[in-house]
Every structure is written in structure tokens, then in C-alpha cells.
One Martini backbone bead per residue (centre of mass of N, CA, C, O) as a GRO file, in nm:
protein
  503
    1MET     BB    1  -1.498   3.723  -1.343
    2ASN     BB    2  -1.850   3.734  -1.341
    3ARG     BB    3  -1.988   3.634  -1.623
    4ILE     BB    4  -2.067   3.361  -1.500
    5GLN     BB    5  -2.419   3.239  -1.477
    6ARG     BB    6  -2.435   3.003  -1.695
    7VAL     BB    7  -2.459   2.641  -1.671
    8GLY     BB    8  -2.359   2.360  -1.847
    9VAL     BB    9  -2.441   2.004  -1.816
   10VAL     BB   10  -2.290   1.706  -1.946
   11GLY     BB   11  -2.399   1.477  -1.756
   12ALA     BB   12  -2.572   1.275  -1.484
   13GLY     BB   13  -2.373   1.168  -1.314
   14ALA     BB   14  -2.178   1.192  -1.047
   15MET     BB   15  -2.019   1.436  -1.164
   16GLY     BB   16  -2.238   1.611  -1.298
   17ARG     BB   17  -2.425   1.647  -1.049
   18GLY     BB   18  -2.204   1.769  -0.871
   19ILE     BB   19  -2.150   2.019  -1.042
   20ALA     BB   20  -2.439   2.123  -1.036
   21GLN     BB   21  -2.456   2.160  -0.729
   22VAL     BB   22  -2.220   2.364  -0.679
   23CYS     BB   23  -2.321   2.579  -0.876
   24ALA     BB   24  -2.600   2.626  -0.745
   25SER     BB   25  -2.485   2.689  -0.457
   26GLY     BB   26  -2.318   2.942  -0.600
   27GLY     BB   27  -2.563   3.095  -0.784
   28LEU     BB   28  -2.618   2.929  -1.039
   29ILE     BB   29  -2.732   2.851  -1.344
   30VAL     BB   30  -2.857   2.519  -1.435
   31LYS     BB   31  -2.804   2.289  -1.708
   32LEU     BB   32  -2.921   1.953  -1.744
   33TYR     BB   33  -2.770   1.698  -1.949
   34ASP     BB   34  -2.890   1.392  -2.116
   35SER     BB   35  -2.954   1.129  -2.321
   36SER     BB   36  -3.092   1.049  -2.046
   37GLN     BB   37  -3.368   1.136  -1.872
   38GLU     BB   38  -3.341   0.941  -1.637
   39ALA     BB   39  -3.064   1.045  -1.547
   40VAL     BB   40  -3.159   1.328  -1.473
   41SER     BB   41  -3.362   1.246  -1.256
   42ARG     BB   42  -3.156   1.099  -1.077
   43GLY     BB   43  -2.967   1.338  -1.038
   44ILE     BB   44  -3.167   1.532  -0.896
   45GLN     BB   45  -3.232   1.339  -0.665
   46ALA     BB   46  -2.942   1.323  -0.556
   47VAL     BB   47  -2.925   1.622  -0.488
   48ARG     BB   48  -3.164   1.631  -0.294
   49ASP     BB   49  -3.043   1.426  -0.091
   50ASP     BB   50  -2.779   1.578  -0.030
   51LEU     BB   51  -2.909   1.840   0.075
   52ALA     BB   52  -3.065   1.702   0.306
   53GLN     BB   53  -2.810   1.615   0.459
   54ALA     BB   54  -2.699   1.902   0.502
   55VAL     BB   55  -2.937   1.991   0.675
   56ALA     BB   56  -2.919   1.767   0.895
   57LYS     BB   57  -2.603   1.880   0.952
   58SER     BB   58  -2.607   2.202   0.944
   59LYS     BB   59  -2.475   2.318   0.656
   60MET     BB   60  -2.774   2.408   0.585
   61SER     BB   61  -3.054   2.539   0.491
   62GLN     BB   62  -3.357   2.486   0.357
   63ALA     BB   63  -3.358   2.739   0.182
   64GLN     BB   64  -3.086   2.686   0.042
   65ALA     BB   65  -3.161   2.413  -0.080
   66ASP     BB   66  -3.407   2.508  -0.246
   67GLU     BB   67  -3.255   2.719  -0.413
   68ALA     BB   68  -3.051   2.534  -0.547
   69LEU     BB   69  -3.256   2.340  -0.683
   70SER     BB   70  -3.403   2.573  -0.853
   71ARG     BB   71  -3.137   2.612  -1.047
   72ILE     BB   72  -3.205   2.329  -1.164
   73HIS     BB   73  -3.233   2.232  -1.513
   74ALA     BB   74  -3.395   2.034  -1.721
   75VAL     BB   75  -3.279   1.904  -2.037
   76ASN     BB   76  -3.352   1.759  -2.389
   77ASP     BB   77  -3.144   1.969  -2.535
   78LEU     BB   78  -2.857   2.105  -2.641
   79LYS     BB   79  -2.982   2.381  -2.746
   80ALA     BB   80  -3.053   2.482  -2.449
   81LEU     BB   81  -2.733   2.586  -2.410
   82CYS     BB   82  -2.697   2.859  -2.581
   83ASP     BB   83  -2.691   3.068  -2.306
   84CYS     BB   84  -2.425   2.971  -2.206
   85ASP     BB   85  -2.109   3.050  -2.061
   86LEU     BB   86  -2.088   2.741  -1.968
   87VAL     BB   87  -1.961   2.413  -2.064
   88VAL     BB   88  -1.965   2.089  -1.903
   89GLU     BB   89  -1.821   1.777  -1.933
   90ALA     BB   90  -1.948   1.427  -1.807
   91ILE     BB   91  -1.867   1.184  -1.974
   92VAL     BB   92  -1.733   0.950  -2.119
   93GLU     BB   93  -1.389   0.817  -2.105
   94GLN     BB   94  -1.369   0.925  -2.429
   95LEU     BB   95  -1.256   1.086  -2.696
   96GLU     BB   96  -1.466   1.080  -2.932
   97PRO     BB   97  -1.725   1.168  -2.777
   98LYS     BB   98  -1.605   1.442  -2.690
   99GLN     BB   99  -1.549   1.556  -2.970
  100ARG     BB  100  -1.838   1.545  -3.077
  101LEU     BB  101  -1.959   1.729  -2.862
  102PHE     BB  102  -1.783   1.984  -2.917
  103ARG     BB  103  -1.872   2.027  -3.206
  104GLU     BB  104  -2.172   2.068  -3.135
  105LEU     BB  105  -2.141   2.302  -2.930
  106GLU     BB  106  -2.012   2.509  -3.125
  107SER     BB  107  -2.288   2.535  -3.296
  108ILE     BB  108  -2.447   2.663  -3.036
  109LEU     BB  109  -2.249   2.853  -2.919
  110ALA     BB  110  -2.109   3.122  -2.835
  111PRO     BB  111  -1.788   3.241  -2.884
  112GLY     BB  112  -1.760   3.335  -2.561
  113SER     BB  113  -1.780   3.062  -2.469
  114ILE     BB  114  -1.713   2.792  -2.250
  115LEU     BB  115  -1.516   2.490  -2.272
  116ALA     BB  116  -1.541   2.198  -2.060
  117THR     BB  117  -1.352   1.934  -1.905
  118ASN     BB  118  -1.369   1.640  -1.675
  119THR     BB  119  -1.125   1.503  -1.728
  120SER     BB  120  -0.875   1.263  -1.586
  121SER     BB  121  -0.687   1.141  -1.862
  122LEU     BB  122  -0.723   1.317  -2.097
  123SER     BB  123  -0.652   1.521  -2.356
  124VAL     BB  124  -0.730   1.846  -2.399
  125THR     BB  125  -0.596   1.895  -2.671
  126ALA     BB  126  -0.747   1.668  -2.823
  127ILE     BB  127  -1.031   1.774  -2.775
  128ALA     BB  128  -0.968   2.070  -2.903
  129SER     BB  129  -0.872   1.993  -3.202
  130VAL     BB  130  -1.187   2.004  -3.326
  131CYS     BB  131  -1.189   2.304  -3.281
  132GLU     BB  132  -1.216   2.635  -3.389
  133LEU     BB  133  -1.187   2.731  -3.062
  134PRO     BB  134  -0.938   2.631  -2.852
  135SER     BB  135  -0.915   2.884  -2.656
  136ARG     BB  136  -1.203   2.791  -2.496
  137VAL     BB  137  -1.050   2.536  -2.393
  138ALA     BB  138  -1.077   2.334  -2.088
  139GLY     BB  139  -1.005   2.213  -1.780
  140TRP     BB  140  -1.250   2.077  -1.519
  141HIS     BB  141  -1.138   1.890  -1.250
  142PHE     BB  142  -1.301   1.687  -1.048
  143PHE     BB  143  -1.396   1.523  -0.739
  144ASN     BB  144  -1.499   1.234  -0.572
  145PRO     BB  145  -1.714   1.406  -0.416
  146VAL     BB  146  -1.776   1.721  -0.514
  147PRO     BB  147  -1.898   1.864  -0.250
  148ARG     BB  148  -1.633   1.751  -0.067
  149MET     BB  149  -1.414   1.798  -0.288
  150LYS     BB  150  -1.218   2.100  -0.260
  151LEU     BB  151  -1.119   2.035  -0.570
  152VAL     BB  152  -0.969   2.181  -0.875
  153GLU     BB  153  -0.865   2.139  -1.207
  154VAL     BB  154  -0.696   2.366  -1.421
  155ILE     BB  155  -0.658   2.314  -1.768
  156GLN     BB  156  -0.386   2.413  -1.981
  157ALA     BB  157  -0.361   2.438  -2.292
  158PRO     BB  158  -0.169   2.568  -2.541
  159ARG     BB  159  -0.454   2.732  -2.658
  160THR     BB  160  -0.542   2.845  -2.400
  161ALA     BB  161  -0.676   3.106  -2.262
  162LEU     BB  162  -0.609   3.297  -1.992
  163GLU     BB  163  -0.899   3.397  -1.934
  164VAL     BB  164  -1.020   3.116  -1.896
  165VAL     BB  165  -0.857   3.038  -1.651
  166GLN     BB  166  -0.938   3.278  -1.471
  167GLU     BB  167  -1.243   3.217  -1.473
  168LEU     BB  168  -1.225   2.930  -1.347
  169VAL     BB  169  -1.090   3.013  -1.086
  170ALA     BB  170  -1.312   3.208  -0.990
  171LEU     BB  171  -1.543   3.001  -1.001
  172SER     BB  172  -1.431   2.800  -0.802
  173LYS     BB  173  -1.445   2.991  -0.561
  174LYS     BB  174  -1.753   3.045  -0.576
  175VAL     BB  175  -1.808   2.712  -0.531
  176GLY     BB  176  -1.581   2.624  -0.300
  177HIS     BB  177  -1.298   2.588  -0.459
  178ARG     BB  178  -0.977   2.474  -0.512
  179ALA     BB  179  -0.757   2.596  -0.748
  180VAL     BB  180  -0.547   2.426  -0.984
  181VAL     BB  181  -0.290   2.490  -1.202
  182THR     BB  182  -0.241   2.314  -1.519
  183SER     BB  183  -0.099   2.144  -1.742
  184ASP     BB  184  -0.114   1.943  -2.022
  185SER     BB  185  -0.079   1.631  -1.859
  186PRO     BB  186  -0.017   1.341  -1.733
  187GLY     BB  187  -0.244   1.345  -1.458
  188PHE     BB  188  -0.165   1.615  -1.396
  189VAL     BB  189  -0.150   1.637  -1.056
  190VAL     BB  190  -0.274   1.409  -0.879
  191ASN     BB  191  -0.217   1.149  -1.054
  192HIS     BB  192   0.082   1.209  -1.068
  193ALA     BB  193   0.165   1.237  -0.764
  194GLY     BB  194   0.040   0.945  -0.681
  195ARG     BB  195   0.256   0.750  -0.802
  196ALA     BB  196   0.469   0.736  -0.571
  197TYR     BB  197   0.304   0.580  -0.361
  198VAL     BB  198   0.185   0.318  -0.496
  199THR     BB  199   0.435   0.232  -0.659
  200GLU     BB  200   0.631   0.207  -0.414
  201GLY     BB  201   0.465   0.009  -0.252
  202LEU     BB  202   0.480  -0.217  -0.467
  203LYS     BB  203   0.789  -0.233  -0.478
  204LEU     BB  204   0.831  -0.322  -0.183
  205LEU     BB  205   0.663  -0.578  -0.213
  206ALA     BB  206   0.824  -0.707  -0.451
  207GLU     BB  207   1.097  -0.708  -0.263
  208ARG     BB  208   1.021  -0.806   0.028
  209THR     BB  209   1.041  -0.601   0.269
  210ALA     BB  210   0.728  -0.652   0.328
  211GLU     BB  211   0.432  -0.683   0.422
  212HIS     BB  212   0.149  -0.519   0.351
  213HIS     BB  213   0.065  -0.452   0.653
  214VAL     BB  214   0.338  -0.324   0.730
  215LEU     BB  215   0.358  -0.099   0.525
  216ASP     BB  216   0.094   0.040   0.604
  217ALA     BB  217   0.159   0.089   0.905
  218ILE     BB  218   0.406   0.267   0.872
  219LEU     BB  219   0.261   0.496   0.703
  220ARG     BB  220   0.051   0.557   0.920
  221ILE     BB  221   0.213   0.572   1.198
  222CYS     BB  222   0.488   0.717   1.113
  223ALA     BB  223   0.385   0.921   0.865
  224GLY     BB  224   0.059   0.993   0.873
  225ILE     BB  225  -0.099   0.837   0.667
  226ARG     BB  226  -0.424   0.756   0.628
  227MET     BB  227  -0.337   0.542   0.393
  228GLY     BB  228  -0.224   0.279   0.266
  229PRO     BB  229  -0.133   0.169  -0.047
  230LEU     BB  230  -0.290  -0.109  -0.033
  231GLU     BB  231  -0.553  -0.001   0.074
  232LEU     BB  232  -0.600   0.199  -0.159
  233LEU     BB  233  -0.611  -0.013  -0.386
  234ASP     BB  234  -0.857  -0.161  -0.266
  235LEU     BB  235  -1.050   0.081  -0.285
  236THR     BB  236  -1.022   0.146  -0.600
  237GLY     BB  237  -0.900  -0.076  -0.764
  238LEU     BB  238  -0.720  -0.245  -1.003
  239ASP     BB  239  -0.910  -0.180  -1.250
  240VAL     BB  240  -0.826   0.127  -1.213
  241SER     BB  241  -0.516   0.159  -1.135
  242VAL     BB  242  -0.357   0.006  -1.355
  243PRO     BB  243  -0.438   0.173  -1.608
  244VAL     BB  244  -0.324   0.438  -1.498
  245MET     BB  245  -0.031   0.353  -1.463
  246GLU     BB  246   0.008   0.261  -1.762
  247SER     BB  247  -0.073   0.527  -1.900
  248ILE     BB  248   0.140   0.718  -1.780
  249HIS     BB  249   0.382   0.555  -1.872
  250SER     BB  250   0.313   0.574  -2.175
  251GLN     BB  251   0.289   0.894  -2.198
  252TYR     BB  252   0.610   0.889  -2.100
  253TYR     BB  253   0.764   0.684  -2.281
  254GLY     BB  254   0.869   0.482  -2.045
  255ASP     BB  255   0.932   0.610  -1.791
  256ASP     BB  256   1.069   0.476  -1.501
  257ARG     BB  257   0.926   0.655  -1.285
  258TYR     BB  258   0.628   0.504  -1.386
  259ARG     BB  259   0.682   0.209  -1.339
  260PRO     BB  260   0.532  -0.067  -1.301
  261VAL     BB  261   0.451  -0.363  -1.149
  262THR     BB  262   0.371  -0.690  -1.218
  263LEU     BB  263   0.199  -0.754  -0.969
  264ALA     BB  264  -0.055  -0.591  -1.042
  265ARG     BB  265  -0.146  -0.746  -1.302
  266THR     BB  266  -0.158  -1.025  -1.180
  267ARG     BB  267  -0.386  -0.954  -0.975
  268LEU     BB  268  -0.588  -0.866  -1.182
  269HIS     BB  269  -0.611  -1.141  -1.332
  270ALA     BB  270  -0.701  -1.284  -1.050
  271GLY     BB  271  -0.931  -1.082  -0.917
  272LEU     BB  272  -0.769  -0.890  -0.698
  273LEU     BB  273  -0.917  -0.586  -0.654
  274GLY     BB  274  -1.070  -0.582  -0.366
  275ARG     BB  275  -1.352  -0.483  -0.230
  276LYS     BB  276  -1.533  -0.552  -0.488
  277SER     BB  277  -1.422  -0.875  -0.468
  278GLY     BB  278  -1.336  -0.945  -0.148
  279GLN     BB  279  -1.028  -0.943  -0.271
  280GLY     BB  280  -0.693  -0.855  -0.201
  281PHE     BB  281  -0.467  -0.778   0.017
  282TYR     BB  282  -0.736  -0.815   0.153
  283ASP     BB  283  -1.006  -0.947   0.344
  284TYR     BB  284  -1.378  -0.896   0.259
  285SER     BB  285  -1.584  -1.134   0.327
  286ALA     BB  286  -1.643  -0.979   0.573
  287LYS     BB  287  -1.853  -0.775   0.695
  288GLY     BB  288  -1.706  -0.468   0.784
  289VAL     BB  289  -1.419  -0.481   0.697
  290THR     BB  290  -1.120  -0.321   0.841
  291PRO     BB  291  -0.802  -0.285   0.775
  292LYS     BB  292  -0.576  -0.313   1.071
  293SER     BB  293  -0.243  -0.297   1.112
  294GLU     BB  294  -0.049  -0.416   1.373
  295SER     BB  295   0.165  -0.461   1.598
  296GLU     BB  296   0.305  -0.611   1.829
  297GLN     BB  297   0.288  -0.721   2.128
  298PRO     BB  298   0.390  -0.669   2.425
  299LEU     BB  299   0.721  -0.751   2.547
  300PRO     BB  300   0.958  -0.856   2.722
  301SER     BB  301   1.265  -0.796   2.772
  302ILE     BB  302   1.595  -0.870   2.692
  303GLU     BB  303   1.887  -0.941   2.812
  304THR     BB  304   2.101  -0.671   2.702
  305THR     BB  305   2.350  -0.528   2.500
  306LEU     BB  306   2.476  -0.206   2.378
  307TRP     BB  307   2.545  -0.030   2.059
  308TRP     BB  308   2.600   0.315   1.947
  309PRO     BB  309   2.640   0.572   1.747
  310THR     BB  310   2.709   0.939   1.801
  311GLN     BB  311   2.860   0.953   1.522
  312GLY     BB  312   2.789   1.007   1.207
  313PRO     BB  313   2.590   0.865   0.951
  314ALA     BB  314   2.479   0.620   1.177
  315SER     BB  315   2.367   0.777   1.399
  316LEU     BB  316   2.175   0.819   1.670
  317PRO     BB  317   1.917   0.975   1.760
  318ASP     BB  318   1.784   1.104   2.045
  319SER     BB  319   1.491   0.989   2.004
  320ILE     BB  320   1.598   0.689   2.012
  321ALA     BB  321   1.791   0.678   2.257
  322ALA     BB  322   1.557   0.744   2.466
  323LEU     BB  323   1.432   0.437   2.425
  324LEU     BB  324   1.694   0.342   2.559
  325PRO     BB  325   1.907   0.177   2.777
  326ALA     BB  326   2.180   0.339   2.895
  327ASP     BB  327   2.299   0.105   3.092
  328LYS     BB  328   2.345  -0.094   2.822
  329ARG     BB  329   2.574   0.063   2.722
  330ARG     BB  330   2.864   0.033   2.540
  331SER     BB  331   3.191   0.134   2.435
  332SER     BB  332   3.172  -0.113   2.226
  333PRO     BB  333   3.079  -0.338   1.985
  334ALA     BB  334   3.229  -0.591   2.107
  335GLU     BB  335   3.056  -0.572   2.396
  336ALA     BB  336   2.793  -0.622   2.236
  337ASP     BB  337   2.491  -0.778   2.134
  338VAL     BB  338   2.386  -0.498   2.008
  339ILE     BB  339   2.384  -0.320   1.696
  340MET     BB  340   2.290   0.025   1.644
  341VAL     BB  341   2.175   0.181   1.346
  342ALA     BB  342   2.127   0.502   1.122
  343PRO     BB  343   2.080   0.504   0.817
  344ILE     BB  344   2.003   0.678   0.510
  345GLY     BB  345   2.151   0.606   0.213
  346GLN     BB  346   2.173   0.318   0.332
  347ASP     BB  347   2.201   0.007   0.396
  348LEU     BB  348   2.296  -0.228   0.617
  349SER     BB  349   2.513  -0.377   0.456
  350SER     BB  350   2.684  -0.122   0.387
  351THR     BB  351   2.731  -0.032   0.683
  352ILE     BB  352   2.885  -0.274   0.784
  353VAL     BB  353   3.121  -0.243   0.587
  354ALA     BB  354   3.200   0.059   0.642
  355LEU     BB  355   3.232  -0.005   0.979
  356GLY     BB  356   3.316  -0.299   1.060
  357LEU     BB  357   3.089  -0.497   1.146
  358ASP     BB  358   2.889  -0.724   1.307
  359GLY     BB  359   2.632  -0.860   1.138
  360ALA     BB  360   2.483  -1.036   1.358
  361LYS     BB  361   2.450  -0.761   1.558
  362ALA     BB  362   2.304  -0.597   1.336
  363ILE     BB  363   2.085  -0.303   1.335
  364ALA     BB  364   1.827  -0.095   1.208
  365VAL     BB  365   1.701   0.249   1.245
  366ASP     BB  366   1.474   0.484   1.192
  367PRO     BB  367   1.568   0.836   1.204
  368ILE     BB  368   1.301   0.994   1.090
  369PHE     BB  369   1.024   0.800   1.172
  370GLY     BB  370   1.129   0.763   1.461
  371SER     BB  371   0.937   0.687   1.764
  372ALA     BB  372   0.701   0.646   2.007
  373ALA     BB  373   0.487   0.585   1.770
  374GLY     BB  374   0.728   0.442   1.595
  375VAL     BB  375   0.930   0.158   1.473
  376THR     BB  376   1.193   0.078   1.237
  377LEU     BB  377   1.341  -0.231   1.150
  378MET     BB  378   1.654  -0.339   0.997
  379VAL     BB  379   1.754  -0.616   0.805
  380CYS     BB  380   1.989  -0.869   0.718
  381PRO     BB  381   2.133  -1.164   0.625
  382ALA     BB  382   2.336  -1.142   0.889
  383THR     BB  383   2.121  -1.124   1.091
  384ALA     BB  384   2.034  -1.239   1.385
  385ALA     BB  385   1.760  -1.357   1.545
  386GLU     BB  386   1.841  -1.256   1.836
  387THR     BB  387   1.872  -0.961   1.752
  388VAL     BB  388   1.586  -0.905   1.662
  389GLU     BB  389   1.441  -0.982   1.925
  390ALA     BB  390   1.587  -0.789   2.117
  391ALA     BB  391   1.519  -0.523   1.968
  392ARG     BB  392   1.215  -0.548   1.963
  393ARG     BB  393   1.176  -0.566   2.279
  394LEU     BB  394   1.289  -0.291   2.359
  395PHE     BB  395   1.026  -0.146   2.240
  396THR     BB  396   0.769  -0.315   2.315
  397SER     BB  397   0.815  -0.290   2.630
  398ARG     BB  398   0.742   0.038   2.573
  399SER     BB  399   0.495   0.057   2.367
  400VAL     BB  400   0.637   0.042   2.081
  401PRO     BB  401   0.577   0.032   1.772
  402THR     BB  402   0.705  -0.255   1.577
  403PHE     BB  403   0.899  -0.289   1.271
  404VAL     BB  404   1.002  -0.540   1.035
  405ILE     BB  405   1.259  -0.529   0.784
  406SER     BB  406   1.420  -0.542   0.506
  407ASP     BB  407   1.662  -0.454   0.313
  408SER     BB  408   1.650  -0.084   0.264
  409PRO     BB  409   1.698   0.199   0.126
  410GLY     BB  410   1.518   0.418   0.339
  411PHE     BB  411   1.336   0.216   0.410
  412VAL     BB  412   1.003   0.328   0.401
  413ALA     BB  413   0.909   0.617   0.469
  414PRO     BB  414   1.152   0.776   0.351
  415ARG     BB  415   1.132   0.657   0.066
  416VAL     BB  416   0.844   0.743  -0.007
  417VAL     BB  417   0.868   1.046   0.056
  418ALA     BB  418   1.104   1.104  -0.134
  419CYS     BB  419   0.944   1.023  -0.391
  420ILE     BB  420   0.727   1.237  -0.362
  421VAL     BB  421   0.916   1.482  -0.369
  422ASN     BB  422   1.067   1.422  -0.634
  423LEU     BB  423   0.817   1.427  -0.820
  424ALA     BB  424   0.733   1.717  -0.756
  425CYS     BB  425   0.996   1.841  -0.864
  426GLU     BB  426   0.954   1.742  -1.154
  427MET     BB  427   0.690   1.900  -1.200
  428ALA     BB  428   0.815   2.179  -1.157
  429GLN     BB  429   1.032   2.155  -1.377
  430GLN     BB  430   0.797   2.117  -1.608
  431GLY     BB  431   0.550   2.320  -1.535
  432ILE     BB  432   0.276   2.193  -1.435
  433SER     BB  433   0.316   2.334  -1.146
  434SER     BB  434   0.309   2.473  -0.851
  435PRO     BB  435   0.408   2.418  -0.536
  436ASP     BB  436   0.147   2.524  -0.404
  437ASP     BB  437  -0.053   2.358  -0.579
  438ILE     BB  438   0.060   2.079  -0.519
  439ASP     BB  439   0.020   2.085  -0.215
  440SER     BB  440  -0.288   2.131  -0.217
  441ALA     BB  441  -0.370   1.884  -0.386
  442VAL     BB  442  -0.251   1.664  -0.201
  443ARG     BB  443  -0.404   1.731   0.058
  444LEU     BB  444  -0.703   1.726  -0.058
  445ALA     BB  445  -0.696   1.451  -0.244
  446LEU     BB  446  -0.477   1.248  -0.076
  447GLY     BB  447  -0.429   1.303   0.247
  448TYR     BB  448  -0.178   1.424   0.325
  449PRO     BB  449  -0.019   1.585   0.589
  450SER     BB  450   0.157   1.697   0.344
  451GLY     BB  451   0.316   1.856   0.127
  452PRO     BB  452   0.596   1.788  -0.053
  453PHE     BB  453   0.743   2.062   0.003
  454GLU     BB  454   0.695   2.073   0.304
  455TRP     BB  455   0.825   1.802   0.367
  456GLY     BB  456   1.103   1.857   0.243
  457ASP     BB  457   1.170   2.103   0.427
  458ARG     BB  458   1.151   1.951   0.695
  459LEU     BB  459   1.376   1.740   0.624
  460GLY     BB  460   1.543   1.827   0.383
  461ALA     BB  461   1.691   1.837   0.082
  462ARG     BB  462   1.954   1.675   0.145
  463LEU     BB  463   1.817   1.423   0.257
  464VAL     BB  464   1.645   1.351   0.014
  465LEU     BB  465   1.885   1.325  -0.177
  466GLU     BB  466   2.031   1.097  -0.023
  467ILE     BB  467   1.810   0.887  -0.064
  468MET     BB  468   1.800   0.892  -0.376
  469GLN     BB  469   2.100   0.820  -0.415
  470GLY     BB  470   2.084   0.547  -0.269
  471LEU     BB  471   1.879   0.418  -0.460
  472TYR     BB  472   2.033   0.459  -0.725
  473SER     BB  473   2.291   0.307  -0.638
  474THR     BB  474   2.160   0.029  -0.569
  475PHE     BB  475   1.965  -0.014  -0.841
  476GLY     BB  476   2.012   0.147  -1.113
  477ASP     BB  477   1.739   0.323  -1.134
  478GLN     BB  478   1.559   0.571  -1.299
  479ARG     BB  479   1.337   0.607  -1.087
  480TYR     BB  480   1.573   0.747  -0.875
  481ARG     BB  481   1.627   1.002  -1.006
  482PRO     BB  482   1.710   1.306  -0.943
  483ALA     BB  483   1.585   1.606  -0.949
  484PRO     BB  484   1.705   1.906  -1.043
  485TRP     BB  485   1.543   2.072  -0.840
  486LEU     BB  486   1.661   1.925  -0.592
  487ILE     BB  487   1.965   1.951  -0.635
  488ARG     BB  488   1.989   2.264  -0.637
  489ARG     BB  489   1.856   2.322  -0.355
  490ALA     BB  490   2.046   2.149  -0.189
  491ARG     BB  491   2.314   2.292  -0.266
  492LEU     BB  492   2.194   2.597  -0.185
  493GLY     BB  493   1.991   2.589   0.064
  494LEU     BB  494   1.694   2.576  -0.039
  495SER     BB  495   1.386   2.588  -0.092
  496LEU     BB  496   1.168   2.387  -0.274
  497SER     BB  497   0.984   2.654  -0.348
  498ALA     BB  498   1.189   2.781  -0.509
  499ALA     BB  499   1.209   2.965  -0.777
  500ASP     BB  500   1.273   3.017  -1.086
  501ARG     BB  501   1.447   3.207  -1.290
  502LYS     BB  502   1.388   3.425  -1.527
  503VAL     BB  503   1.490   3.446  -1.897
   0.00000   0.00000   0.00000
């Protein structure tokens, strides 16, 4: 597993030079090639600058930086890569140029050398299909910026030799990266798993569940996700994100689980790309603007009486009840000004009907991600304006960030997190990657506070299933069909990470 000592990198752009840098820092000899020698010079200078920053931040010594830089050699001919044990391409993200390059590299390299592609979206199988020895071809997909994003996907195509995968996993560890092994499938692990977050965020916005800044704030403050889905789309740019969403949906033959919403392409056509265009879901026309949407300012509470159920499917959890004035609770809903319920698999409208409540006085509170850190209130068409105001002030008067949304089964945070967990379960069911690797990839590359399987186990598989079933029942949309992996483990009371038995 240590036979790879010389690495060739084709393409000196951001990804190529980053791969060259981490390989050189890991003790390997690197030959960097690009069709433009000017690009190679710029790439090596960028590596020199990045290593200098690492020295300035005391992340490495000057001697270590000098040694790493000395291991990177510029070459001006592909034939100079003939003695490399591994060549990784990081050229333009188009199939035909990559295929042409691999055919040429095969004529140069020894039969035992490994060919790797850093593709983020193309089929590794298709790239390898033009090679005489597709068994030595694999994906080795890094994330930008390579030296700081400590994750790499090792993609095994159907004809990739197991030894090639094992060698790339070992090499990844040597250069300081966590390798996750994935089959060759649309989006691999990270881009596949990320569909649940941004796509569901857009779906909630398209349903007018709440304004973009409210959705983002709920997911940041209540769910603890570093960046809201609309903020994230503004950062990456719709010109990048929309084609990825549409490509994965197309590659899965129109599976509704990956279906984008029309809102995204409409905004793309309007030029509302995000930060790069100065206007996206947020306005970036003022320099240095970082959108941070907060809840309303604290307001004094309104004198009101309350009732909430203490048992049954819509009962308030103790964590929410503790935030409410116990002396204002009445013995029956008929005696109260505000009726507060906490449904999980239903929306507020269905809960009102099921419990026979007065809709004008009813409001729902998120029982899963609601706490002193933040509370989400859900209203329906029957909820009176004075009910909304009274309930909102009950929490804001205690300095609890409070967000109001329209009727939606699963609220916002539980719905989005359940979709993340369900999609990860579908990935495990398809054998795309293991639960442990999916969790690691999501934490490292997407910045979620937990991996989807960890998150699902903490919430409970049965609760996640209940949310997905509620969404599926309400919308009748195949997007929300529960994954068989989730259904079986929920029924059996097993961890979502429990592996299938081999047959």
C-alpha cells in the first residue's frame, strides 16, 4: 500500500495545484503538467503562497514548506509522466477531453500505474470505457480548497480493481485526507447527499412556508447547520447549483426524489445568481454584506390564557412547556385564549380536525428543534392574527428567538433533517457508500453538525419515518417516499447504521 511514490498531476488550476500541494506535503514526488506552461507557473506560485501562509500561521515550519515545494516539478510534456505510479487529471469538466487524455496517458504509463480522475460530476465508468485497462482507473475526487478540505472521495467503477481502491485510500491517509469509498453513481457521496438540503429548502420557499431569511435562520439557529440553504445557494451561485441539481435528477431518470423546483431556474434566467452577481436571495450590492437573518426583537407578552395537551401525538414536550407560564394554563381548550399543540407527522390543519379544536385559537410549535435557543411556530389558514401575536410574544418576551411559518407537515427543521436522513438511507440501500463514510463525508464537506445516520439515530428512526410518512401522505409526492432502509430499521428498533445481512 506504499508503492505510490511519484504522482503526476495534469491540470494546474485550483484543483490540480491543490492536489499537487497535498501530495508534495505528504512526502511524494509530484510532476505538474498543463497544456499552458503559464498555468503551471501560476500554479506553483499559488502553492508557494499557500505554504507561506501556513508557515505564518505556525501550521508548518519554513523547512517543511521549502521541502514540500522542492518536491513539485514542472514538466512541459505528458511523456515526462512515464515513471509516475499514479497520474490524476484535473482538467476541464467535460467527458471527451478527459477520455482523450486517458487514452494518451495509457500509451505513456507502465501497465501497473494508476489513472485517477478528479471529476466531480462525470461518470468514472464512461471515462474509463476508452481505456485498454479500465481496472486501473478510479475516481479521486478532492474538494476546494484541497489543502483545507480534508476529504476525498475514492470512486470505484464497476471494473476498477479492488487493489486500486485500497491504494488510493491508503494514499489519501498519507496526504492527510479522510477517504470515503463510493460506487460510481450520480453525485457520488457529497453532491448526492447535499441534494436533500438545498432542494428541500427551495421546495419550502416555493410553497411559501416562510421567507428565505426565516427558513435560513431556523436551520441555522434551531438545527445548528452552519449556513442556511438559500445562503448556501447564494454562495455557490445558481449558475453552478442549478445545472448540478438538474444533472443529478436527469441521471436518475427523473426520479422525483431529486426533482428541482422551477423557482431555481427562473431565478437563474433572471441573473439572480447570488454573491457573484450582487443579488441572489439576498442583496450583496453593499460591499462586505453578510446576510444574517434574526428573529423579531423581544416584545412584552400579551395577557393571555393557554391550553396544551400533555398526552397524545400532539402533546407539548417538557422542554417547550418549561418556556410557558404554567399559571396561565387552563384545564380545557374551551377556557383558553391560545391552544398550543406539537404535531410531528401532521400539519396544524390536520391536527385541528383530528382533535376537534377551535382553529382560530390553535397554533403549533416545533417539538423536535424547539428550545430556549429558538422556537418555530406554525399557523394555518384558520389561525387568528391575535393568536399568532399572543403566542409569538409569549416566547420573544423571554428572549427566545421565534419564527412563524405557514402550515407544513414536519415544520422546517424536522422536515429538512428528515429528508437528509431519508436520502442517506436511500444511498446506503443502493450500496453507494457505507453509513460511516456517508456520515464522515457530510460532516467534513457539507458542514452539518452531525452525519445523517448519527442525526437519525439521535432523533429516532421511528420519528424520522413518521415525518416522512406525513410528508408523503400530505403531498402524495414520490419525493417523500420513505427509503426501505429507514422503514426496516424503524420497524425493528435498530440503529440506522445497522448493516444489511449478506446473502
